[in-house]
Amino acid sequence: MKAAVLEAFHAPLVVRQIADPELTPEGVILKVEAVGVCRSDWHAWVGEWGEKAVPPLPHVLGHEISGTVVETGSQIRNFKPGDRVIVPFSQGDGSCPYCIAGHQNVCEHRQMPGFTYKGGFAEYTHIPHADGNLIHLPDGVEFVEASAMGCRFMTAFHGVTQRGKVGPGEWVAVYGAGGVGLSAIQIATAMGANVIAVDISDDKLDFAKQVGAVETVNSTRHKPSQAIRELTGGGAHVSIDALGIQETAVNAVKSLRKQGRHVQIGMTSYENGGMVELPLNLIVENEIQIAGSFGMPVPEFPAMLQMVAKRRLEPGKLVTKTISLEELGDAFQDMSNFSGVGVTVVNQF
Ligand SMILES: [Zn+2]
Ligand SMILES: [Zn+2]
């Protein structure tokens, strides 16, 4: 099959033939129909997350996959060839205590396509433990808009609805108007919240308004936490850090009113090495709650998919570019420059 192969970190991906994936009894082979290009792919591609983030090279990245089932293992009961599916990037083994409780996203033996095994920048991919990990795609939802639903969109949905428990009329401050941030803005807006988007790019903030933000703050011109406290008359009920750098995490927490809830979705950068400092006394005195949020477990998908099928949520609106496997190199380059607005999806193989 054809794939865009990672042969060396930070070097152009090589589009070439590689061996087809092998079917396991509890797995399925998917024809990849669409696969998003995510900041996490970029982190792995430049080698920022180290050699341990991916199997030994050569490797195939790509974890925002939607596709068609072409072959099923002997133990598969829920899927058959021809089924259209979404692949959540955070996958469980189906047997640990977390999976049994319906929290596949925090499985003890978590698998992630494109990271722990060969992913979706290819014509085909193999999904392990597929009965527990794949989601049927409703009729009327296209593959391109479904691709980001396996990563950035579902991550934002879980963060907004379950971890942040965003309610109608609440003020929500979203730091970072990239894929996760834009998704969170659209979802929180659909929940009836008033969303303020914070970014350093006016282009990204303009796009944030198109997907629902009622206010925007450019943090190169304004002190964002102060601007948000003024806009909201005391602070946001919920803050979401979609980036994960020191500055955005602290500013997000400082944007909250008393008893506010902070949701951390962005992972730290290489420089931060997993650590950022937070204003602990403020968190104590103001009774701030802090919740981490990672991916989304399978049981939360039906609610999100119903909203998409009925067009109350429109992940397709976040997709600004569709490209071929050969154009992935340019897409990564754009990400190095932090240029481009919205989400890029590969749909030509
Ligand atoms: Zn992703
Ligand atoms: Zn598990």
mmCIF file of C-alpha atoms in Angstrom, residues 268-276:
data_model
loop_
_atom_site.group_PDB
_atom_site.id
_atom_site.type_symbol
_atom_site.label_atom_id
_atom_site.label_comp_id
_atom_site.label_asym_id
_atom_site.label_seq_id
_atom_site.Cartn_x
_atom_site.Cartn_y
_atom_site.Cartn_z
ATOM 1 C CA THR A 268 3.224 21.027 27.599
ATOM 2 C CA SER A 269 5.839 21.863 25.007
ATOM 3 C CA TYR A 270 9.312 20.344 24.820
ATOM 4 C CA GLU A 271 10.806 23.291 26.737
ATOM 5 C CA ASN A 272 8.376 22.834 29.635
ATOM 6 C CA GLY A 273 9.059 19.094 29.838
ATOM 7 C CA GLY A 274 5.689 18.322 31.409
ATOM 8 C CA MET A 275 5.921 20.992 34.120
ATOM 9 C CA VAL A 276 4.350 24.446 34.436
#
